[in-house]
Coordinates of C-alpha atoms in Angstrom, one line a residue:
Chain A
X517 CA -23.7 -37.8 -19.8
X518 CA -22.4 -36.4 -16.8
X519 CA -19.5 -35.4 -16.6
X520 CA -19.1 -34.3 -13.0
X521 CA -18.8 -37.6 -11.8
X522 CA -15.9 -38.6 -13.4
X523 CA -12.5 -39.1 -11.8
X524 CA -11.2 -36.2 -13.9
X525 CA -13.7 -33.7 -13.3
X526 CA -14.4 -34.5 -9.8
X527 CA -10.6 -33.8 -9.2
X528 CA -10.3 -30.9 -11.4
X529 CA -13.2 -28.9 -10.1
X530 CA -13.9 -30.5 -6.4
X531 CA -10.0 -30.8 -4.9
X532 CA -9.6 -27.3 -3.6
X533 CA -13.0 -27.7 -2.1
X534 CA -12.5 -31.1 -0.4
X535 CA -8.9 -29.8 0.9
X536 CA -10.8 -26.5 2.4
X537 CA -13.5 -28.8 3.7
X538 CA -11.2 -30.7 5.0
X539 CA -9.2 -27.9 6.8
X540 CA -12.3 -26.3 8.5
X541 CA -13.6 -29.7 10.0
X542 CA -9.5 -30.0 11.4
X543 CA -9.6 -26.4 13.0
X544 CA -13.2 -26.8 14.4
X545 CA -12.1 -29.6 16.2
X546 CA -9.2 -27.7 18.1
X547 CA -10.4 -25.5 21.3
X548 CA -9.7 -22.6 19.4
X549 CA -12.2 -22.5 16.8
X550 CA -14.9 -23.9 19.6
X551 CA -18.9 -22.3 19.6
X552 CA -17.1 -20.9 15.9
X553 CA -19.6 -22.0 13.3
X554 CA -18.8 -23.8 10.1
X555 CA -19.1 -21.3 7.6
X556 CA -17.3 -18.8 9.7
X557 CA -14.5 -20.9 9.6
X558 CA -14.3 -22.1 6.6
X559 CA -14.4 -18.5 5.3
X560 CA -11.3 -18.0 7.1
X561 CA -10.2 -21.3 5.7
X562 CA -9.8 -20.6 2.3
X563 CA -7.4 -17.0 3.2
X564 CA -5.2 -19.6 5.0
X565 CA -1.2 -20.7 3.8
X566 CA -1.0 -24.6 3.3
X567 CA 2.9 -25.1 3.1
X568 CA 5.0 -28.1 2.7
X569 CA 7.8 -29.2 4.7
X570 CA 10.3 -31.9 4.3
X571 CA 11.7 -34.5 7.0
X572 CA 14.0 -32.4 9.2
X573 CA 13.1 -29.4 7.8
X574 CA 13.0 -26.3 10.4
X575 CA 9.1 -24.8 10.3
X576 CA 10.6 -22.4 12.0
X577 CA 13.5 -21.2 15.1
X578 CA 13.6 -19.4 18.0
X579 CA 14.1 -15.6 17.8
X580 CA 12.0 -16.0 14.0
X581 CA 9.2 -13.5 14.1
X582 CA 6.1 -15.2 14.6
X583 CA 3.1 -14.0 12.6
X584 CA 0.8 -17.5 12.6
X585 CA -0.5 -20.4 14.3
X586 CA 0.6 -23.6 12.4
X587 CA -2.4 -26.4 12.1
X588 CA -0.5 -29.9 11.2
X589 CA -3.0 -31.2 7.9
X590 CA -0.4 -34.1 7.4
X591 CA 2.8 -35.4 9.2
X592 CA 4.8 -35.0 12.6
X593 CA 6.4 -32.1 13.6
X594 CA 8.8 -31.5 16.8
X595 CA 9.1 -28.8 19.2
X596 CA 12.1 -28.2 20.4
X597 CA 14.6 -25.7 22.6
X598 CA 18.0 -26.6 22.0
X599 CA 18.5 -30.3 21.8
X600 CA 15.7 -31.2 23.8
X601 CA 12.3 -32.0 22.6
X602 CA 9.4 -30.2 24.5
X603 CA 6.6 -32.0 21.9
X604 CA 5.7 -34.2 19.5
X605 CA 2.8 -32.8 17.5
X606 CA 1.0 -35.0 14.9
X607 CA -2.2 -34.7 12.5
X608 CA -4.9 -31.9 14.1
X609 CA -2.5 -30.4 16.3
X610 CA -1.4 -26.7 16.3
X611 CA 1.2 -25.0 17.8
X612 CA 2.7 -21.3 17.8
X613 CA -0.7 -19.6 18.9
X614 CA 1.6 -16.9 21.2
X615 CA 2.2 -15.4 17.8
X616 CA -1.5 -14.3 17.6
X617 CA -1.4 -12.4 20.7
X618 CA 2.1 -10.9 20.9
X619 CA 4.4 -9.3 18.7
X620 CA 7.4 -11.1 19.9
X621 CA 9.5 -13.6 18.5
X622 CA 9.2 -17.6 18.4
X623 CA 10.0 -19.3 21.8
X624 CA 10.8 -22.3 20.6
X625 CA 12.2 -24.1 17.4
X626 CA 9.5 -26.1 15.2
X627 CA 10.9 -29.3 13.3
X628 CA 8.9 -31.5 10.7
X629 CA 10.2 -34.6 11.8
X630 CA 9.1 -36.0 8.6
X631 CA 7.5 -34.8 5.1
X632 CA 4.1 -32.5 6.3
X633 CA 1.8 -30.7 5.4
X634 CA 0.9 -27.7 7.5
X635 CA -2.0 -24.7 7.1
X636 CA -0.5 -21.1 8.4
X637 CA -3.3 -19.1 9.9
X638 CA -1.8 -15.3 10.0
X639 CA -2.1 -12.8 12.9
X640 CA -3.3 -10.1 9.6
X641 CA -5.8 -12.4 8.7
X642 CA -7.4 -12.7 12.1
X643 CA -7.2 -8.7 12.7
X644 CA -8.9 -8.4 9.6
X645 CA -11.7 -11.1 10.7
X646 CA -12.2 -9.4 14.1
X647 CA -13.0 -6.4 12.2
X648 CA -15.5 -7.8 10.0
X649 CA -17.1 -10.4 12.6
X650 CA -16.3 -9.2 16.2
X651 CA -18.4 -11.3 17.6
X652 CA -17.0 -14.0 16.5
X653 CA -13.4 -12.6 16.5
X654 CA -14.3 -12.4 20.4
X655 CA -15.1 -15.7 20.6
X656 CA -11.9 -16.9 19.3
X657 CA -9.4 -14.4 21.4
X658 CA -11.7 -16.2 24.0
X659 CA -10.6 -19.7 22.7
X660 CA -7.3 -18.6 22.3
X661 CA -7.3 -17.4 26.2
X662 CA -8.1 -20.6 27.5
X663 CA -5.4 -22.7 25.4
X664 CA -3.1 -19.8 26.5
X665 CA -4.3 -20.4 30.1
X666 CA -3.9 -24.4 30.0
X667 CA -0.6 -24.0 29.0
X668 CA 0.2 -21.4 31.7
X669 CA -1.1 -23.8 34.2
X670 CA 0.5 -26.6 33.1
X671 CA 3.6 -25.1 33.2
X672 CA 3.1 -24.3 36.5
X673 CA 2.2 -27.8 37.6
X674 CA 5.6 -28.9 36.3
X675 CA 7.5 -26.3 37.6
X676 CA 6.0 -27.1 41.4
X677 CA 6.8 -30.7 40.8
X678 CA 10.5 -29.6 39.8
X679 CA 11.2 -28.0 42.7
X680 CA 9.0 -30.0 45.0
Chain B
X479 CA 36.5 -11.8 8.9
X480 CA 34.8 -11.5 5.1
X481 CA 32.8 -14.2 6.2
X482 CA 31.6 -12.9 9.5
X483 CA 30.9 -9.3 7.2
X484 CA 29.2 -11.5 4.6
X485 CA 27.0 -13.4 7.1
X486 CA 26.1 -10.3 9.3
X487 CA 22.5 -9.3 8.7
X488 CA 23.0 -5.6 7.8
X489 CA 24.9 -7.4 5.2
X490 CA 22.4 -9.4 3.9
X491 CA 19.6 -7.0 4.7
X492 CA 21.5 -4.5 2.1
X493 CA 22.0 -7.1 -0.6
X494 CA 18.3 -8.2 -0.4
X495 CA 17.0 -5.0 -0.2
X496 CA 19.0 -3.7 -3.2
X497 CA 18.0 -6.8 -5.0
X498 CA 13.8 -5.9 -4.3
X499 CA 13.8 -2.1 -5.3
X500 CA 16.4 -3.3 -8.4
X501 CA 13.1 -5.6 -9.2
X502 CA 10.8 -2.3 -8.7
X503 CA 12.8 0.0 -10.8
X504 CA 13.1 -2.5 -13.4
X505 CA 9.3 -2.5 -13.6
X506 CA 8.9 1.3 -13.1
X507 CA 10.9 1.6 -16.2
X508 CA 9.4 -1.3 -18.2
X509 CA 5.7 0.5 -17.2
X510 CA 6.8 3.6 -17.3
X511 CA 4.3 4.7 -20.2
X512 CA 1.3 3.4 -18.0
X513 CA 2.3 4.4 -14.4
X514 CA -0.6 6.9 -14.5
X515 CA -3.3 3.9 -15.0
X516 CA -1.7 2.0 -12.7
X517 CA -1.3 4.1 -9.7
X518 CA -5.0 5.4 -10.1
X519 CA -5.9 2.0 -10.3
X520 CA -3.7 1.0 -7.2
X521 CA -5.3 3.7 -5.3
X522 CA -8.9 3.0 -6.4
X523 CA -8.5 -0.7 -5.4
X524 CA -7.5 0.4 -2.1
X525 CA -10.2 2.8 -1.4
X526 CA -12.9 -0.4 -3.4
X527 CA -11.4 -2.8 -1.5
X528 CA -13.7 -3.4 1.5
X529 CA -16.7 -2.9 -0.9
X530 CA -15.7 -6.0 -2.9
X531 CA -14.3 -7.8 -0.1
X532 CA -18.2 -7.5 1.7
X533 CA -19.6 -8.5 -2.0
X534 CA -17.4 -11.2 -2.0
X535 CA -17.9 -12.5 2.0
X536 CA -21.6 -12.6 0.6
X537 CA -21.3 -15.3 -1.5
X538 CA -20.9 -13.6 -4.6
X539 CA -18.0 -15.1 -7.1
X540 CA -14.8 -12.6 -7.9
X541 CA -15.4 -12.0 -11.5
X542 CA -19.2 -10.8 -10.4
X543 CA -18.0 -8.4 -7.4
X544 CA -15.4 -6.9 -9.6
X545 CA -18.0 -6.3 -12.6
X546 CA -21.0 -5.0 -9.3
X547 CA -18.0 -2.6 -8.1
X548 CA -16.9 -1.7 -11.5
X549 CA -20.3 -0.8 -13.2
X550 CA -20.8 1.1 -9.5
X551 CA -17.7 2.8 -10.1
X552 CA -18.6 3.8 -13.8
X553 CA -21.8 5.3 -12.6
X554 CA -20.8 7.4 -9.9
X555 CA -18.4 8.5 -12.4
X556 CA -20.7 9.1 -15.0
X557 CA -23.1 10.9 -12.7
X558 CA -20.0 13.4 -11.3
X559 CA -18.4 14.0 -14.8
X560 CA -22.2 14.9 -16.3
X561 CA -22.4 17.4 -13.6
X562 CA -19.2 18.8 -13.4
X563 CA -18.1 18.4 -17.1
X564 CA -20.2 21.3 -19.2
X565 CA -19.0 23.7 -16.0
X566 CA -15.2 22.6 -16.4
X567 CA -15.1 22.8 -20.0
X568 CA -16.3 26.2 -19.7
X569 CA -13.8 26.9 -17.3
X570 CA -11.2 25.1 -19.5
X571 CA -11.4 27.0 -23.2
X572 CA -12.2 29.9 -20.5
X573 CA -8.6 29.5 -19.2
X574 CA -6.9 28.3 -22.6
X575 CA -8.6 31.5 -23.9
X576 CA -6.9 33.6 -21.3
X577 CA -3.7 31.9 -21.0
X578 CA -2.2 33.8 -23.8
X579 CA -3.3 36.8 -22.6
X580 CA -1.6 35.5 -19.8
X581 CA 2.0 35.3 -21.0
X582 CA 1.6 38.2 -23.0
X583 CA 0.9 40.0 -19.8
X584 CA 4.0 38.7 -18.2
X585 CA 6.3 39.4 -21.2
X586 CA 5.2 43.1 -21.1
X587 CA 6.0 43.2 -17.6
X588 CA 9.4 41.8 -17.9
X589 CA 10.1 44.1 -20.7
X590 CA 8.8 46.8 -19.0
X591 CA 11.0 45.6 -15.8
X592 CA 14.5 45.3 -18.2
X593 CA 13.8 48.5 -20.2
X594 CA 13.8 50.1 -16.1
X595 CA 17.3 47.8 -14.8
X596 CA 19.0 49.1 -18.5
X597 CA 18.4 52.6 -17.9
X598 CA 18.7 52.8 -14.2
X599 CA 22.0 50.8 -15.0
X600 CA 22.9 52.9 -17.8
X601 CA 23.3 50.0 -20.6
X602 CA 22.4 50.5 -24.3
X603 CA 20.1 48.6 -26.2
X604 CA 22.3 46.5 -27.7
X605 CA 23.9 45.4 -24.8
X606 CA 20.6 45.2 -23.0
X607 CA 18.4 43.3 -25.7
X608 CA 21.7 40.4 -26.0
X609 CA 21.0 39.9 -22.2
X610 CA 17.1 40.2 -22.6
X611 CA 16.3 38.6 -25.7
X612 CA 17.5 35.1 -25.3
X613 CA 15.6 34.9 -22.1
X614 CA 12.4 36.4 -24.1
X615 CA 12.8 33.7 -27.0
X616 CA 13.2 30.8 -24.0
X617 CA 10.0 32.4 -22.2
X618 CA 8.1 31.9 -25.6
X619 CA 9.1 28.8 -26.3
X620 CA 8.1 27.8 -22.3
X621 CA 4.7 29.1 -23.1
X622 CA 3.8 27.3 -26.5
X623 CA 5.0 24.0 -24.8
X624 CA 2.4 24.6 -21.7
X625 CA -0.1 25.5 -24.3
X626 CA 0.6 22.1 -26.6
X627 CA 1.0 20.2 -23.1
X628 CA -2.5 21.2 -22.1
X629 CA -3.9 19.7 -25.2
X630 CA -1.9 16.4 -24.4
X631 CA -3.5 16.4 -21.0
X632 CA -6.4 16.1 -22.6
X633 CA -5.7 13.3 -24.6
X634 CA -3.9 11.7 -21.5
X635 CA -7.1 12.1 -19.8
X636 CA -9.2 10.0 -22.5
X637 CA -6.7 7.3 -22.4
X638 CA -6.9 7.1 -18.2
X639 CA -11.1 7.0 -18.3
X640 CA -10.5 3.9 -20.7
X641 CA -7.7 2.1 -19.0
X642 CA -8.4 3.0 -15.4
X643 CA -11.5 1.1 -15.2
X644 CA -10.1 -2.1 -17.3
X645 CA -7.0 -1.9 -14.8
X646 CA -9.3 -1.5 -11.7
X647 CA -11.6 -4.2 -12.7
X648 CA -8.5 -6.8 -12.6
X649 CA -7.2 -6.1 -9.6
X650 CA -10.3 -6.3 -8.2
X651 CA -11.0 -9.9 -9.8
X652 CA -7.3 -11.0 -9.3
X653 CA -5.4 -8.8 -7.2
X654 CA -5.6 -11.1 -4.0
X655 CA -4.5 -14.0 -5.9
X656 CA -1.4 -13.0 -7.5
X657 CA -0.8 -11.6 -4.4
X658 CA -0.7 -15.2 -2.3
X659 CA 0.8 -16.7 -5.4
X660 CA 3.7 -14.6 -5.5
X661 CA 4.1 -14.7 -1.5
X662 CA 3.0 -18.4 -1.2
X663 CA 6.0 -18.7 -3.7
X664 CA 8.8 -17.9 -0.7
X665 CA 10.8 -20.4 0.4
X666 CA 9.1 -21.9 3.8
X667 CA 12.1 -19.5 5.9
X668 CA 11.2 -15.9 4.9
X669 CA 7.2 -17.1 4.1
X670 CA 6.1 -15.7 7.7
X671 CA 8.4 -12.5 7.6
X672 CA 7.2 -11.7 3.6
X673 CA 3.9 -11.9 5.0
X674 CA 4.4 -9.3 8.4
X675 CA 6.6 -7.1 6.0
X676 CA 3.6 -6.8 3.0
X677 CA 0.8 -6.2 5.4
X678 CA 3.2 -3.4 6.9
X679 CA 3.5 -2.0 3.5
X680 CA -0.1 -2.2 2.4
X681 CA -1.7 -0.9 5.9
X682 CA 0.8 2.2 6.0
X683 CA 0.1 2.9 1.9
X684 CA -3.7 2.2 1.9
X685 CA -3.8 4.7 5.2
X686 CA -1.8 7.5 3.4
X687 CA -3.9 7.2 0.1
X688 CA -7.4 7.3 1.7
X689 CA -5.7 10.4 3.9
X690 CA -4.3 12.0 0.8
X691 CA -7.5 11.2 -1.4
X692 CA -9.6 13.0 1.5
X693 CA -6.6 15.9 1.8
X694 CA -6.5 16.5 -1.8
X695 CA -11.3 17.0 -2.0
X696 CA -10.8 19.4 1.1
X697 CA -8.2 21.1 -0.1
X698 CA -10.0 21.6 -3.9
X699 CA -13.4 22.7 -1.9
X700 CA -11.9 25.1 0.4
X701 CA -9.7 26.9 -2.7
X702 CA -12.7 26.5 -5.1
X703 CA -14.8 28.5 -2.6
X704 CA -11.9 30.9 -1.8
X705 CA -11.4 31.9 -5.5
X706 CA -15.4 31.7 -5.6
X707 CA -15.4 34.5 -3.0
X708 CA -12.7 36.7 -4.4
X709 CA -14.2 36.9 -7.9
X710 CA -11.0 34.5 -9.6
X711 CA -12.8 33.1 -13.2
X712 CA -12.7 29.5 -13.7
X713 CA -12.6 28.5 -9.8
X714 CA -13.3 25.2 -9.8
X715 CA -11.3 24.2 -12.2
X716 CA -8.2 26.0 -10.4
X717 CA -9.5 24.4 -7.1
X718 CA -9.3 21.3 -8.8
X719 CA -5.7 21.7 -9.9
X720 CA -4.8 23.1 -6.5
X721 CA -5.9 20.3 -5.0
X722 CA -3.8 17.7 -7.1
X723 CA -0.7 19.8 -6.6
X724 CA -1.3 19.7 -3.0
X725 CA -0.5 15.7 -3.2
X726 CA 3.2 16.8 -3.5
X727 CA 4.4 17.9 -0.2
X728 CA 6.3 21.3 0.3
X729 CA 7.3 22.2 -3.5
X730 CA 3.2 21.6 -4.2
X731 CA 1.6 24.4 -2.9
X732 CA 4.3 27.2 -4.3
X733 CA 3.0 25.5 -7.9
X734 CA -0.3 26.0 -6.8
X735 CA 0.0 29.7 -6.3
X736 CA 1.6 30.1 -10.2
X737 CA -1.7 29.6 -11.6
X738 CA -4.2 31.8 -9.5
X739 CA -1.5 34.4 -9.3
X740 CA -1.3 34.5 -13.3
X741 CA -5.2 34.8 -14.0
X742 CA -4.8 37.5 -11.2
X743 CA -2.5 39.6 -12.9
X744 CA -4.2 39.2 -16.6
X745 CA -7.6 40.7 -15.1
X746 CA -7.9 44.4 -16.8
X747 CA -7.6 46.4 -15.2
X748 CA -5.0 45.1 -12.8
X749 CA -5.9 44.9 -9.9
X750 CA -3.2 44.4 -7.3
X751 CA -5.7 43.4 -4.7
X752 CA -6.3 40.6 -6.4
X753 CA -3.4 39.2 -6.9
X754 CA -2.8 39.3 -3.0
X755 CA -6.3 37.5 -2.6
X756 CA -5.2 34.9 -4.8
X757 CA -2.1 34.1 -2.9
X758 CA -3.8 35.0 0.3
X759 CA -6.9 31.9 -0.6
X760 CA -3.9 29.0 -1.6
X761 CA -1.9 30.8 2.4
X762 CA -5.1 30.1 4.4
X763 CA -6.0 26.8 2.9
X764 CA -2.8 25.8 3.9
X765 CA -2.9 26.5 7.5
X766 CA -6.2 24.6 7.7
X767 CA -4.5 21.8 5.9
X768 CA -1.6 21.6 8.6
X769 CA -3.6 22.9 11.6
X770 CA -6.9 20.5 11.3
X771 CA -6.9 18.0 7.6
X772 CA -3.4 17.1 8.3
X773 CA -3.3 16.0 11.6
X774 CA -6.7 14.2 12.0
X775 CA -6.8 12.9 8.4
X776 CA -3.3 11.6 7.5
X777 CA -2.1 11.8 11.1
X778 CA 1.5 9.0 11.1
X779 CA 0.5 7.4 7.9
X780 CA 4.2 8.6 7.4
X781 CA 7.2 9.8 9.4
X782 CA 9.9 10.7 7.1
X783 CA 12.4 13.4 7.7
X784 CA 11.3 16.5 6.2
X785 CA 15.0 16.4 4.3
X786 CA 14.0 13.0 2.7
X787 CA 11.1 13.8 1.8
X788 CA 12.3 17.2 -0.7
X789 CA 14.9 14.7 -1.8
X790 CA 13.0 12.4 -3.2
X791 CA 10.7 14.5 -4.3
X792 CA 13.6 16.2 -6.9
X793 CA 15.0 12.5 -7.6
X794 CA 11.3 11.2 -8.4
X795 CA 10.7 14.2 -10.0
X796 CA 13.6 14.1 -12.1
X797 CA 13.0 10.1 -13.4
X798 CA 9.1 10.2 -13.7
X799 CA 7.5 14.0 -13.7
X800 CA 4.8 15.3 -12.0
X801 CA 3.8 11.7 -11.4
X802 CA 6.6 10.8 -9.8
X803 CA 6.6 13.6 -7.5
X804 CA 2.9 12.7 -5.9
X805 CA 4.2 9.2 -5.7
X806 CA 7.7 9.9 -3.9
X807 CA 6.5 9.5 -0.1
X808 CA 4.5 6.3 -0.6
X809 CA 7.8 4.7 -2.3
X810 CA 10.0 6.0 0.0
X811 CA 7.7 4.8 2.8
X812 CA 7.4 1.6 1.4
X813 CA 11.6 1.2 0.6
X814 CA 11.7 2.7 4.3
X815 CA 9.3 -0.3 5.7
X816 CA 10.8 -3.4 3.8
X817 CA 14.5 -2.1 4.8
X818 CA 13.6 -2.0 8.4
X819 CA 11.2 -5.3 7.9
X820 CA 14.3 -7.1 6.9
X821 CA 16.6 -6.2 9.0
X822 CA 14.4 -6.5 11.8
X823 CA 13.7 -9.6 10.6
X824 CA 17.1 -11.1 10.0
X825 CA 18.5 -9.4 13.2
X826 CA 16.0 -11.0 15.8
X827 CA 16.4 -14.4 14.1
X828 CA 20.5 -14.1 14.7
X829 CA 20.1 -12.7 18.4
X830 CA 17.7 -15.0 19.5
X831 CA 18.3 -18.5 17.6
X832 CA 22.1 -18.2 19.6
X833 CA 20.2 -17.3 22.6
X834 CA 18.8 -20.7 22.4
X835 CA 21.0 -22.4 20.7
X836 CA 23.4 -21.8 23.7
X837 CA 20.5 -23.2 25.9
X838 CA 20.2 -19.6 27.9
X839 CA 16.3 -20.0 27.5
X840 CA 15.1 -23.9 27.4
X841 CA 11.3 -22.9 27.6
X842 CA 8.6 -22.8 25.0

């Protein structure tokens, strides 16, 4: 008989797997893991935090040291300065990527605005991935320019409308 | 007011932080008996590590890179020890041989030395053997417990080439999980700051082991060759020593010289030259320590005050030996880092969530 195909054994031995494979296929579809191949990042994948969060729970505040970009698996989470919200982030979204390039602290506060899931990709994990596979540790400080870029633009477009 | 004191983070950073070393010196004490294994095994993951972690990153499962590294481990060993070992144990019943000779040496000379302070100070005998004696019967006793302690080295030794290798072979399997279920295990606040402050701890203690590790070979070879040169029996076994007792900064290197400096003055005939060579091999191994090994090999890997550092030493000393003075600096490095971890930590997060909180900075 085989056993691998029941329920129980599929979930016992295949869960971790699924979640991992699961993970990777989120993060390749961001711009930061882009021209990043599969196994590369799931390699990377399985290192990574998964965390829990309950509604209104802080992920974290401004002035926290940052160490990680957060990748939402499940749930909403809010970005927020003071009272007012900058974001609303759901399922495949990631936010706190400054912490990969600078040592500073958060800019911003992060709220789950209800129970989620989130995957913590650390700034020591990625120095230790540049140094094993600088190719493709380039490739991502790349990626991560871009986003980093976007955003600078962005903020510039609003700021030109604001005082235009 | 108590509140305010309560709630400040030097405050909290002090209660924490005496909280996490009472957790380490509860271990210390609890594995006291096996600290040897497990700091040679600590610093032969460390210098393993990227082996296993390339074995691993090739596909290979935990339990079979830990048994590749281990067996690779057990071979080199074998290979070094089947080299080295019919020389050393030469050069060990060599030295047991002469240690007596040794003390005897010495004890004549110090007899010589009181029977010259009594009658240049014009004491009897009586009075001068009650001063004398006591510190003769002490100076016996001292030597009979180095001789019975270097038989219990040996033993020591057959114990750490059994449980070094079973030690090393689990941190290598399971080192890395522990390790994220232990830190996973922090509440979702302090997760991210646990993280920066570990990787702090283990960067700065991985650099100073591989620097101490290379330190303590060039510092054997260079003394092994010195006594080599000079004519000093049973060289590299005392390069060897020198060479451990060089891990222990400052107070290390004066215990090197006791050794040498015996043998030296047991050759027949004396020969004061010698004795001067001895001393003068451990004095110019040290300035190439400090002028070129030091500063390109170990460089910052710590930057403790020089005061610290012979404290420690003593209070280490004083709880866990010899062992506990090679592994001072590390622990005070590490206390050093997680203090100023937290309190970085805990600080920023105070100045900067009011920052916000009082809507001074509204952008992300």
């Amino acid at each position: 008989m085989d056993n691998t195909k029941h329920p129980f054994w599929h979930n016992l031995f295949h869960r971790k797997a699924d979640r991992i494979h699961e993970v990777t296929e989120l993060w390749l579809s961001t711009p930061l893991f882009e021209n990043i191949s599969y196994s590369r990042c799931r390699e990377l994948v399985r290192n990574m935090h998964p965390r829990n969060y309950k509604a209104s729970e802080k992920v974290f505040n401004a002035g926290d040291i940052g160490e990680s970009v957060v990748l939402i698996r499940h749930g909403k989470v809010e970005i927020r300065a003071g009272e007012k919200i900058l974001a609303e982030l759901t399922e495949g979204d990631f936010f706190g990527e400054i912490a990969l390039v600078i040592d500073e602290p958060r800019t911003a506060n992060a709220i789950a605005s209800e129970e989620s899931e989130l995957i913590f990709f650390l700034r020591s994990d990625l120095e230790e991935w540049i140094q094993r596979s600088p190719k493709d540790g380039a490739q991502f400080m790349l990626n991560i320019s871009r986003v980093l870029a976007a955003r600078l633009k962005h903020t510039n477009l609003l700021l030109s409308l604001q005082t235009s | 007011m108590l509140e305010k004191v309560i709630n400040h983070p030097l405050s909290k950073t002090l209660l924490l932080f005496s909280l996490i070393m009472l957790g380490f010196a509860f271990f210390a004490a609890l594995l006291a008996p096996l600290l040897i294994p497990i700091i040679i095994s600590f610093a032969l993951y460390a210098l393993l590590e990227p082996i296993s972690g390339a074995l691993e990153r090739q596909g290979l499962s935990s339990t079979t890179t830990s048994l590749t590294v281990l067996i690779v481990l057990v071979a080199i060993s074998v290979l070094v020890i089947s080299l080295l070992l019919p020389h050393l144990s030469s050069q060990l019943a060599q030295l047991q041989q002469q240690l007596p000779s040794v003390w005897q040496t010495l004890i004549g000379f110090a007899q010589e030395m009181s029977q010259f302070v009594a009658s240049s100070m014009k004491l009897d005998t009586e009075t001068s053997n009650s001063i004398t004696q006591p510190l003769f019967d002490q100076a016996n006793e001292t030597g009979k417990e180095i001789l019975i302690t270097g038989s219990n080295l040996i033993i020591s030794f057959s114990i750490l080439v059994i449980l070094v290798p079973i030690f090393t072979f689990f941190l290598i399997r399971d080192y890395r999980g522990i390790r994220n279920y232990l830190l996973d295990s922090l509440p979702n606040n302090s997760f991210e700051l646990g993280w920066i402050i570990y990787h702090r701890v283990t960067h700065q203690l991985q650099e100073y082991i591989r620097g101490i590790m290379i330190q303590s070979g060039i510092m054997s070879i260079i003394t092994s060759l010195g006594f080599f040169i000079i004519g000093l029996e049973s060289y590299i076994l005392l390069g060897i020593i020198t060479g451990i007792l060089n891990l222990i900064p400052y107070i290390g290197p004066l215990l090197a010289m006791v050794l040498p400096v015996l043998l030296a003055l047991a050759h027949t005939p004396l020969e004061p030259w010698l004795v001067g060579a001895a001393i003068g091999v451990i004095v110019i191994a040290q300035v190439i320590d400090n002028v070129i090994v030091i500063p390109s090999v170990i460089a910052n890997a710590v930057n403790l005050h020089p005061v610290i550092v012979i404290i420690g030493i003593i209070i280490f000393g004083n709880f866990f030996g010899f062992v506990g003075m090679i592994i001072a600096i590390p622990a005070i490095s590490t206390a050093n880092i997680i203090f100023r971890g937290l309190l970085q930590g805990l600080l920023t997060r105070k100045t900067e969530f009011n920052r916000y909180e009082t809507g001074q900075v509204t952008n992300q």
